[in-house]
XYZ file of C-alpha atoms in Angstrom:
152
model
C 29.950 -6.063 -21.912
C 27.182 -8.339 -23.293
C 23.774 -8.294 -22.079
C 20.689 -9.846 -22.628
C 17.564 -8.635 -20.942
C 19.406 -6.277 -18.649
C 21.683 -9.617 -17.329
C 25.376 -9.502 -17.780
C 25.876 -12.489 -19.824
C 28.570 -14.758 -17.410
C 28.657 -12.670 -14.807
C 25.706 -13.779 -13.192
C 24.769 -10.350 -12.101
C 20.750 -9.298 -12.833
C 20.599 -5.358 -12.824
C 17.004 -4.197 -13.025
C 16.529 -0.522 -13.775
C 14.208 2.454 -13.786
C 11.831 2.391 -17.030
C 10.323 -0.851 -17.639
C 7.811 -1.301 -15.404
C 9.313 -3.522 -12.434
C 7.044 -3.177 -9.546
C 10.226 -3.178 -6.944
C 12.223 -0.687 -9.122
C 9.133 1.686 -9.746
C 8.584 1.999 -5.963
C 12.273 1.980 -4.923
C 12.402 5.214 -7.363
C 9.244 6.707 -5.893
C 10.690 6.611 -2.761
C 13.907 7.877 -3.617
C 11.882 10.616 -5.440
C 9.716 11.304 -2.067
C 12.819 11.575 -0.242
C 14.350 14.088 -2.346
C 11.185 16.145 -2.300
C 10.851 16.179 1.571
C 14.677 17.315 1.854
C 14.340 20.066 -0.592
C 10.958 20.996 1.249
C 12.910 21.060 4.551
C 15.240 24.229 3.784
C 14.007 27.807 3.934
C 15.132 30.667 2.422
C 14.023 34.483 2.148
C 11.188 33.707 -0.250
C 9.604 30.823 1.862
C 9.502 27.206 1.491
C 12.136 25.392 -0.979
C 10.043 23.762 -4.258
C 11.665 20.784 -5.851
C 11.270 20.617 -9.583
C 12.992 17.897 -11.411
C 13.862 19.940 -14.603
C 17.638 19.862 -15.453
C 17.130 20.950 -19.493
C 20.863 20.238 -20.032
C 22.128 20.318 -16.593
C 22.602 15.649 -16.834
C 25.249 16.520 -19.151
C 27.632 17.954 -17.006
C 26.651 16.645 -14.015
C 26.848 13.255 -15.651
C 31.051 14.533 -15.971
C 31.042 14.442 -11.647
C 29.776 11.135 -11.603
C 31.298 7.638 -11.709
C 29.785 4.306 -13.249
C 26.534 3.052 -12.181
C 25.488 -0.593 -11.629
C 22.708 0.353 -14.472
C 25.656 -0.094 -17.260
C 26.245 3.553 -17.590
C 29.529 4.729 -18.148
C 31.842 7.021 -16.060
C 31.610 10.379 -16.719
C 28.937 10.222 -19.568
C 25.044 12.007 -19.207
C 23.001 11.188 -16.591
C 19.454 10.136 -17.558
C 17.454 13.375 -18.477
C 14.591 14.614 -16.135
C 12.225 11.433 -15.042
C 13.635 9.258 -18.004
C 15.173 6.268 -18.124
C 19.254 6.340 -19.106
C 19.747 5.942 -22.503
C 19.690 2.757 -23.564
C 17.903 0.848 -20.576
C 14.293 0.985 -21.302
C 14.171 -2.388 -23.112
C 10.235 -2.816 -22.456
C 9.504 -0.120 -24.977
C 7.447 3.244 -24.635
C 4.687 2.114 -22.557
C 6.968 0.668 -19.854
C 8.385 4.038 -19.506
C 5.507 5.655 -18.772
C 4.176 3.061 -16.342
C 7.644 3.336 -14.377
C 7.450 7.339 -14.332
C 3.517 7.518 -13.429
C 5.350 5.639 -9.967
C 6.874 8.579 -9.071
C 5.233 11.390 -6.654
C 4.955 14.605 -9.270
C 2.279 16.278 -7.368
C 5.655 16.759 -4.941
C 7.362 18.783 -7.564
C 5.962 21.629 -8.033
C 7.970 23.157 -10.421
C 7.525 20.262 -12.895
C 8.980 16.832 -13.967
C 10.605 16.355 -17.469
C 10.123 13.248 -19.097
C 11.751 13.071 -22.803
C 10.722 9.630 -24.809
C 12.622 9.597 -28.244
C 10.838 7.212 -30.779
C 12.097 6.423 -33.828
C 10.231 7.549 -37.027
C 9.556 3.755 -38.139
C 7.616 3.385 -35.191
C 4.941 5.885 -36.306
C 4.582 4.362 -40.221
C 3.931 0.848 -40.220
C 1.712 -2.053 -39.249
C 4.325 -2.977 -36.351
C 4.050 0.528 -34.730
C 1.925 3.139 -33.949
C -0.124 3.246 -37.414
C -0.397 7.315 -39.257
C -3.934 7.540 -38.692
C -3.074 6.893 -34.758
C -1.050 10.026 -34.272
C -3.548 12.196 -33.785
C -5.077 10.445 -30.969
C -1.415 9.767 -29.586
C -1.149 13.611 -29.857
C -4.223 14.296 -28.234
C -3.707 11.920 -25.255
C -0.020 13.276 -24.399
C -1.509 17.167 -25.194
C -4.325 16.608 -22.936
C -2.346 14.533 -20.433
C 0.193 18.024 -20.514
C -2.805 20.765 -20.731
C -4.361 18.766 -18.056
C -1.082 19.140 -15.460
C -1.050 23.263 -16.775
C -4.316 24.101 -16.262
């Protein structure tokens, strides 16, 4: 399948997903995110109230095995997307996009935490056409204080 800015080159067919900062896709997520959260809020068990938490650590990788194709491009049976992030390969607007498209989504609903994992590739943090070495430590301190912010 070719593609070219997440179009399927002669099939006509524009696919626009999660994690690059589409104003229709962020809020169609943060209301599929808000729905989730008020169903899982909804059930009761011994301990009280039901918390959502969007945390699944490795759990996309065998769920992804239960689940068919998906008009984003991914395959049958492969991962699903890990946490808040974007599936692998579909973020084409780069870093910042991502985080845009995830700060969309309600996480003051899930209470026991959202996982976001970004991979960036080690040329991105040692030249002129990336983040620049002498940058890293305030790209450290924004994402540390952004985290030691949400844990108190």
């Amino acid at each position: 399948m070719q593609r070219e800015n997440g179009k399927d080159l002669g099939s006509g067919i524009d696919r626009v997903v999660f994690g690059n900062d589409n104003e229709a896709t962020n809020e169609i997520a943060g209301e599929m995110f808000t729905f989730i959260a008020n169903e899982i809020e909804s059930y009761r068990s011994k301990f009280g109230t039901m918390t959502p938490g969007i945390l699944p650590v490795s759990g996309n990788t065998p769920f992804g095995l239960e689940v068919g194709a998906l008009s984003s491009g991914r395959h049958a049976w492969k991962p699903l997307a890990d946490g808040v992030s974007p599936n692998g390969g579909t973020d084409t607007e780069g870093p910042g996009a991502v985080l845009k498209s995830v700060s969309h989504l309600p996480h003051d609903r899930f209470v026991q935490g959202t996982l976001l994992n970004m991979k960036i590739e080690p040329e991105m943090l040692n030249s002129e056409n990336g983040i620049m070495p002498h940058t890293y430590g305030r790209v450290y301190g924004i994402f540390y204080g952004t985290w030691k912010g949400c844990t108190g």
